[in-house]
């Protein structure tokens, strides 16, 4: 049996972070950090992890969905995961809590679940140690993401639980850049050629 999983396949970006450069050219992704859940020859899918939604907290969302014990959930923000399928919810979380085959491993120690069961877990006394609730996702067709990376619209770095789950959302972009040795203040929206 192969040890290659969706987040470790050579040449693919699953389980890593995309960092929007000033050349992104799309205000929906300005200063975004995207956790890549899946990346293959035919498509790619990721979640913007540093864009909290205004006026919508986890507790409110769980109450709207009639999740039992919603009042027990932490009042964390719900994140705008991206411009595609904005009514669809995802929970990116540590793997200390899983929902069987409904939890997809997407990175070292991290899983993605989009079921009612994970929402119940968030409101229970035994939620995942770390979790982000997101609505919507970012998606790319075959070759689209690779073209954007080649055009310097995205930088790529390794994901770690601290950056994904613990940092304040407004610090994630600069922190991710610094992991690459890039000083955010020195980035410009112009590119040059030698």
PDB file of C-alpha atoms in Angstrom:
ATOM      1  CA  UNK A   1       0.000   0.000   0.000  1.00  0.00           C
ATOM      2  CA  UNK A   2       1.280   3.483  -0.894  1.00  0.00           C
ATOM      3  CA  UNK A   3       2.105   6.131   1.698  1.00  0.00           C
ATOM      4  CA  UNK A   4       1.008   8.855  -0.720  1.00  0.00           C
ATOM      5  CA  UNK A   5      -2.040  10.686   0.587  1.00  0.00           C
ATOM      6  CA  UNK A   6      -3.809  13.714  -0.885  1.00  0.00           C
ATOM      7  CA  UNK A   7      -1.656  16.021   1.225  1.00  0.00           C
ATOM      8  CA  UNK A   8       1.722  14.374   0.577  1.00  0.00           C
ATOM      9  CA  UNK A   9       1.654  13.550  -3.151  1.00  0.00           C
ATOM     10  CA  UNK A  10       4.818  14.845  -4.819  1.00  0.00           C
ATOM     11  CA  UNK A  11       4.263  18.033  -6.772  1.00  0.00           C
ATOM     12  CA  UNK A  12       0.911  18.812  -5.234  1.00  0.00           C
ATOM     13  CA  UNK A  13       0.060  21.498  -2.709  1.00  0.00           C
ATOM     14  CA  UNK A  14      -2.496  19.781  -0.469  1.00  0.00           C
ATOM     15  CA  UNK A  15      -1.772  20.503   3.195  1.00  0.00           C
ATOM     16  CA  UNK A  16       0.245  23.630   2.386  1.00  0.00           C
ATOM     17  CA  UNK A  17      -0.595  27.338   2.431  1.00  0.00           C
ATOM     18  CA  UNK A  18      -0.980  29.770  -0.430  1.00  0.00           C
ATOM     19  CA  UNK A  19      -0.118  33.362   0.435  1.00  0.00           C
ATOM     20  CA  UNK A  20      -1.589  36.055  -1.821  1.00  0.00           C
ATOM     21  CA  UNK A  21       1.033  38.385  -3.257  1.00  0.00           C
ATOM     22  CA  UNK A  22       0.286  42.002  -4.220  1.00  0.00           C
ATOM     23  CA  UNK A  23       0.106  40.697  -7.810  1.00  0.00           C
ATOM     24  CA  UNK A  24      -3.025  38.649  -7.048  1.00  0.00           C
ATOM     25  CA  UNK A  25      -5.228  41.063  -9.010  1.00  0.00           C
ATOM     26  CA  UNK A  26      -8.437  39.851  -7.353  1.00  0.00           C
ATOM     27  CA  UNK A  27      -9.784  41.788  -4.346  1.00  0.00           C
ATOM     28  CA  UNK A  28     -11.508  38.633  -3.070  1.00  0.00           C
ATOM     29  CA  UNK A  29      -8.049  37.233  -2.308  1.00  0.00           C
ATOM     30  CA  UNK A  30      -6.177  40.383  -1.256  1.00  0.00           C
ATOM     31  CA  UNK A  31      -3.818  39.498   1.631  1.00  0.00           C
ATOM     32  CA  UNK A  32      -5.387  36.037   1.885  1.00  0.00           C
ATOM     33  CA  UNK A  33      -3.867  32.905   3.329  1.00  0.00           C
ATOM     34  CA  UNK A  34      -5.417  29.784   1.802  1.00  0.00           C
ATOM     35  CA  UNK A  35      -5.100  26.329   3.349  1.00  0.00           C
ATOM     36  CA  UNK A  36      -4.953  23.879   0.445  1.00  0.00           C
ATOM     37  CA  UNK A  37      -7.234  20.921   1.133  1.00  0.00           C
ATOM     38  CA  UNK A  38      -6.794  19.182  -2.213  1.00  0.00           C
ATOM     39  CA  UNK A  39      -4.684  19.677  -5.322  1.00  0.00           C
ATOM     40  CA  UNK A  40      -4.420  17.393  -8.301  1.00  0.00           C
ATOM     41  CA  UNK A  41      -4.188  17.376 -12.073  1.00  0.00           C
ATOM     42  CA  UNK A  42      -7.868  18.193 -12.581  1.00  0.00           C
ATOM     43  CA  UNK A  43      -8.595  20.733  -9.847  1.00  0.00           C
ATOM     44  CA  UNK A  44      -7.607  22.333  -6.566  1.00  0.00           C
ATOM     45  CA  UNK A  45      -9.603  23.301  -3.486  1.00  0.00           C
ATOM     46  CA  UNK A  46      -8.628  25.483  -0.542  1.00  0.00           C
ATOM     47  CA  UNK A  47     -10.039  27.525   2.331  1.00  0.00           C
ATOM     48  CA  UNK A  48      -9.216  31.142   3.153  1.00  0.00           C
ATOM     49  CA  UNK A  49      -8.228  30.954   6.821  1.00  0.00           C
ATOM     50  CA  UNK A  50      -7.735  34.630   7.661  1.00  0.00           C
ATOM     51  CA  UNK A  51     -11.003  36.255   6.641  1.00  0.00           C
ATOM     52  CA  UNK A  52     -13.537  36.298   9.511  1.00  0.00           C
ATOM     53  CA  UNK A  53     -17.100  37.113   8.513  1.00  0.00           C
ATOM     54  CA  UNK A  54     -18.545  40.262  10.036  1.00  0.00           C
ATOM     55  CA  UNK A  55     -21.460  39.675  12.364  1.00  0.00           C
ATOM     56  CA  UNK A  56     -21.497  35.875  12.265  1.00  0.00           C
ATOM     57  CA  UNK A  57     -20.051  33.823  15.084  1.00  0.00           C
ATOM     58  CA  UNK A  58     -19.904  30.066  15.478  1.00  0.00           C
ATOM     59  CA  UNK A  59     -22.477  30.053  18.262  1.00  0.00           C
ATOM     60  CA  UNK A  60     -24.922  32.089  16.138  1.00  0.00           C
ATOM     61  CA  UNK A  61     -24.460  29.801  13.144  1.00  0.00           C
ATOM     62  CA  UNK A  62     -24.981  26.654  15.218  1.00  0.00           C
ATOM     63  CA  UNK A  63     -28.137  28.154  16.735  1.00  0.00           C
ATOM     64  CA  UNK A  64     -29.449  28.983  13.232  1.00  0.00           C
ATOM     65  CA  UNK A  65     -28.832  25.352  12.266  1.00  0.00           C
ATOM     66  CA  UNK A  66     -30.648  24.093  15.397  1.00  0.00           C
ATOM     67  CA  UNK A  67     -27.586  22.293  16.733  1.00  0.00           C
ATOM     68  CA  UNK A  68     -28.259  20.986  20.237  1.00  0.00           C
ATOM     69  CA  UNK A  69     -26.188  22.728  22.908  1.00  0.00           C
ATOM     70  CA  UNK A  70     -25.174  25.495  20.461  1.00  0.00           C
ATOM     71  CA  UNK A  71     -24.909  27.882  23.413  1.00  0.00           C
ATOM     72  CA  UNK A  72     -21.966  25.791  24.685  1.00  0.00           C
ATOM     73  CA  UNK A  73     -19.916  26.386  21.529  1.00  0.00           C
ATOM     74  CA  UNK A  74     -17.080  28.904  21.659  1.00  0.00           C
ATOM     75  CA  UNK A  75     -18.012  32.278  20.215  1.00  0.00           C
ATOM     76  CA  UNK A  76     -15.311  32.099  17.560  1.00  0.00           C
ATOM     77  CA  UNK A  77     -15.793  33.841  14.224  1.00  0.00           C
ATOM     78  CA  UNK A  78     -17.051  31.994  11.179  1.00  0.00           C
ATOM     79  CA  UNK A  79     -14.624  32.474   8.300  1.00  0.00           C
ATOM     80  CA  UNK A  80     -15.289  33.327   4.674  1.00  0.00           C
ATOM     81  CA  UNK A  81     -13.628  30.274   3.142  1.00  0.00           C
ATOM     82  CA  UNK A  82     -13.822  31.564  -0.415  1.00  0.00           C
ATOM     83  CA  UNK A  83     -16.082  32.710  -3.226  1.00  0.00           C
ATOM     84  CA  UNK A  84     -17.364  29.271  -4.329  1.00  0.00           C
ATOM     85  CA  UNK A  85     -20.472  27.614  -2.838  1.00  0.00           C
ATOM     86  CA  UNK A  86     -20.769  30.161  -0.036  1.00  0.00           C
ATOM     87  CA  UNK A  87     -23.676  28.369   1.652  1.00  0.00           C
ATOM     88  CA  UNK A  88     -21.631  25.220   2.179  1.00  0.00           C
ATOM     89  CA  UNK A  89     -19.917  24.814   5.537  1.00  0.00           C
ATOM     90  CA  UNK A  90     -16.574  23.216   6.325  1.00  0.00           C
ATOM     91  CA  UNK A  91     -14.736  22.615   9.572  1.00  0.00           C
ATOM     92  CA  UNK A  92     -10.950  22.499   9.384  1.00  0.00           C
ATOM     93  CA  UNK A  93      -9.789  20.898  12.616  1.00  0.00           C
ATOM     94  CA  UNK A  94      -7.186  18.896  14.458  1.00  0.00           C
ATOM     95  CA  UNK A  95      -7.553  15.131  14.264  1.00  0.00           C
ATOM     96  CA  UNK A  96      -8.151  14.552  17.979  1.00  0.00           C
ATOM     97  CA  UNK A  97     -11.840  14.377  16.975  1.00  0.00           C
ATOM     98  CA  UNK A  98     -12.926  12.734  13.732  1.00  0.00           C
ATOM     99  CA  UNK A  99     -16.213  11.724  12.149  1.00  0.00           C
ATOM    100  CA  UNK A 100     -15.085   8.432  10.644  1.00  0.00           C
ATOM    101  CA  UNK A 101     -14.755   8.419   6.854  1.00  0.00           C
ATOM    102  CA  UNK A 102     -16.457  11.854   6.682  1.00  0.00           C
ATOM    103  CA  UNK A 103     -13.252  13.415   8.042  1.00  0.00           C
ATOM    104  CA  UNK A 104     -10.690  13.764   5.290  1.00  0.00           C
ATOM    105  CA  UNK A 105      -7.034  14.090   6.317  1.00  0.00           C
ATOM    106  CA  UNK A 106      -5.839  17.270   4.584  1.00  0.00           C
ATOM    107  CA  UNK A 107      -2.518  17.998   6.238  1.00  0.00           C
ATOM    108  CA  UNK A 108      -0.249  16.850   9.030  1.00  0.00           C
ATOM    109  CA  UNK A 109      -2.526  16.509  12.065  1.00  0.00           C
ATOM    110  CA  UNK A 110      -5.430  18.274  10.327  1.00  0.00           C
ATOM    111  CA  UNK A 111      -8.719  17.111   8.890  1.00  0.00           C
ATOM    112  CA  UNK A 112     -11.653  18.555   6.988  1.00  0.00           C
ATOM    113  CA  UNK A 113     -15.221  17.606   7.850  1.00  0.00           C
ATOM    114  CA  UNK A 114     -18.463  18.914   6.358  1.00  0.00           C
ATOM    115  CA  UNK A 115     -21.129  16.984   8.263  1.00  0.00           C
ATOM    116  CA  UNK A 116     -23.720  17.670  10.931  1.00  0.00           C
ATOM    117  CA  UNK A 117     -21.751  15.379  13.245  1.00  0.00           C
ATOM    118  CA  UNK A 118     -18.789  17.781  13.415  1.00  0.00           C
ATOM    119  CA  UNK A 119     -21.159  20.670  14.173  1.00  0.00           C
ATOM    120  CA  UNK A 120     -22.572  18.643  17.064  1.00  0.00           C
ATOM    121  CA  UNK A 121     -19.004  18.001  18.258  1.00  0.00           C
ATOM    122  CA  UNK A 122     -18.238  21.742  18.213  1.00  0.00           C
ATOM    123  CA  UNK A 123     -21.133  22.334  20.607  1.00  0.00           C
ATOM    124  CA  UNK A 124     -20.431  19.308  22.785  1.00  0.00           C
ATOM    125  CA  UNK A 125     -18.155  19.063  25.754  1.00  0.00           C
ATOM    126  CA  UNK A 126     -15.579  17.287  23.572  1.00  0.00           C
ATOM    127  CA  UNK A 127     -14.873  19.392  20.464  1.00  0.00           C
ATOM    128  CA  UNK A 128     -11.642  19.204  18.457  1.00  0.00           C
ATOM    129  CA  UNK A 129      -8.795  20.950  20.280  1.00  0.00           C
ATOM    130  CA  UNK A 130      -8.509  23.441  17.416  1.00  0.00           C
ATOM    131  CA  UNK A 131     -11.049  24.188  14.703  1.00  0.00           C
ATOM    132  CA  UNK A 132     -12.097  26.801  12.162  1.00  0.00           C
ATOM    133  CA  UNK A 133     -15.643  26.999  10.810  1.00  0.00           C
ATOM    134  CA  UNK A 134     -15.734  28.255   7.229  1.00  0.00           C
ATOM    135  CA  UNK A 135     -18.432  28.997   4.669  1.00  0.00           C
ATOM    136  CA  UNK A 136     -17.497  28.641   1.004  1.00  0.00           C
ATOM    137  CA  UNK A 137     -14.200  27.649  -0.550  1.00  0.00           C
ATOM    138  CA  UNK A 138     -11.685  28.651  -3.204  1.00  0.00           C
ATOM    139  CA  UNK A 139     -11.533  26.416  -6.254  1.00  0.00           C
ATOM    140  CA  UNK A 140      -9.370  26.165  -9.353  1.00  0.00           C
ATOM    141  CA  UNK A 141      -9.775  24.209 -12.584  1.00  0.00           C
ATOM    142  CA  UNK A 142      -7.002  22.123 -14.154  1.00  0.00           C
ATOM    143  CA  UNK A 143      -3.860  24.222 -14.575  1.00  0.00           C
ATOM    144  CA  UNK A 144      -5.432  27.438 -13.283  1.00  0.00           C
ATOM    145  CA  UNK A 145      -3.651  27.486  -9.924  1.00  0.00           C
ATOM    146  CA  UNK A 146      -0.331  26.534 -11.512  1.00  0.00           C
ATOM    147  CA  UNK A 147      -0.703  29.467 -13.942  1.00  0.00           C
ATOM    148  CA  UNK A 148      -1.437  31.858 -11.061  1.00  0.00           C
ATOM    149  CA  UNK A 149       1.620  30.630  -9.142  1.00  0.00           C
ATOM    150  CA  UNK A 150       3.791  31.027 -12.262  1.00  0.00           C
ATOM    151  CA  UNK A 151       2.482  34.612 -12.575  1.00  0.00           C
ATOM    152  CA  UNK A 152       3.654  35.265  -8.982  1.00  0.00           C
ATOM    153  CA  UNK A 153       0.097  35.751  -7.699  1.00  0.00           C
ATOM    154  CA  UNK A 154       0.697  33.202  -4.916  1.00  0.00           C
ATOM    155  CA  UNK A 155       3.582  32.206  -2.688  1.00  0.00           C
ATOM    156  CA  UNK A 156       3.607  28.755  -1.091  1.00  0.00           C
ATOM    157  CA  UNK A 157       4.670  27.782   2.429  1.00  0.00           C
ATOM    158  CA  UNK A 158       4.252  24.874   4.806  1.00  0.00           C
ATOM    159  CA  UNK A 159       1.204  24.895   7.050  1.00  0.00           C
ATOM    160  CA  UNK A 160       1.440  24.495  10.784  1.00  0.00           C
ATOM    161  CA  UNK A 161      -1.277  24.302  13.396  1.00  0.00           C
ATOM    162  CA  UNK A 162      -0.131  27.470  15.172  1.00  0.00           C
ATOM    163  CA  UNK A 163      -0.454  29.612  12.049  1.00  0.00           C
ATOM    164  CA  UNK A 164      -3.721  27.998  10.937  1.00  0.00           C
ATOM    165  CA  UNK A 165      -5.567  27.926  14.255  1.00  0.00           C
ATOM    166  CA  UNK A 166      -3.897  30.100  16.890  1.00  0.00           C
ATOM    167  CA  UNK A 167      -2.778  33.376  15.323  1.00  0.00           C
ATOM    168  CA  UNK A 168      -5.136  36.329  15.082  1.00  0.00           C
ATOM    169  CA  UNK A 169      -6.575  36.479  11.588  1.00  0.00           C
ATOM    170  CA  UNK A 170      -5.042  39.880  10.886  1.00  0.00           C
ATOM    171  CA  UNK A 171      -1.542  38.497  11.646  1.00  0.00           C
ATOM    172  CA  UNK A 172      -1.659  35.312   9.543  1.00  0.00           C
ATOM    173  CA  UNK A 173      -0.694  36.867   6.180  1.00  0.00           C
ATOM    174  CA  UNK A 174       2.412  38.653   7.474  1.00  0.00           C
ATOM    175  CA  UNK A 175       3.419  35.662   9.613  1.00  0.00           C
ATOM    176  CA  UNK A 176       3.112  33.277   6.658  1.00  0.00           C
ATOM    177  CA  UNK A 177       5.299  35.582   4.548  1.00  0.00           C
ATOM    178  CA  UNK A 178       7.900  35.762   7.301  1.00  0.00           C
ATOM    179  CA  UNK A 179       8.133  31.947   7.362  1.00  0.00           C
ATOM    180  CA  UNK A 180       9.516  32.324   3.818  1.00  0.00           C
ATOM    181  CA  UNK A 181      11.918  35.072   4.857  1.00  0.00           C
ATOM    182  CA  UNK A 182       9.799  37.736   3.121  1.00  0.00           C
ATOM    183  CA  UNK A 183       9.285  41.073   4.841  1.00  0.00           C
ATOM    184  CA  UNK A 184       5.687  42.117   4.069  1.00  0.00           C
ATOM    185  CA  UNK A 185       6.533  45.817   4.082  1.00  0.00           C
ATOM    186  CA  UNK A 186       8.927  45.310   1.155  1.00  0.00           C
ATOM    187  CA  UNK A 187       6.446  43.591  -1.166  1.00  0.00           C
ATOM    188  CA  UNK A 188       5.250  45.601  -4.149  1.00  0.00           C
ATOM    189  CA  UNK A 189       2.576  45.093  -6.756  1.00  0.00           C
ATOM    190  CA  UNK A 190       5.075  45.291  -9.623  1.00  0.00           C
ATOM    191  CA  UNK A 191       7.150  42.510 -11.062  1.00  0.00           C
ATOM    192  CA  UNK A 192      10.350  42.791 -12.989  1.00  0.00           C
ATOM    193  CA  UNK A 193      12.229  40.701 -15.472  1.00  0.00           C
ATOM    194  CA  UNK A 194      15.983  40.314 -15.817  1.00  0.00           C
TER     195      UNK A 194
END
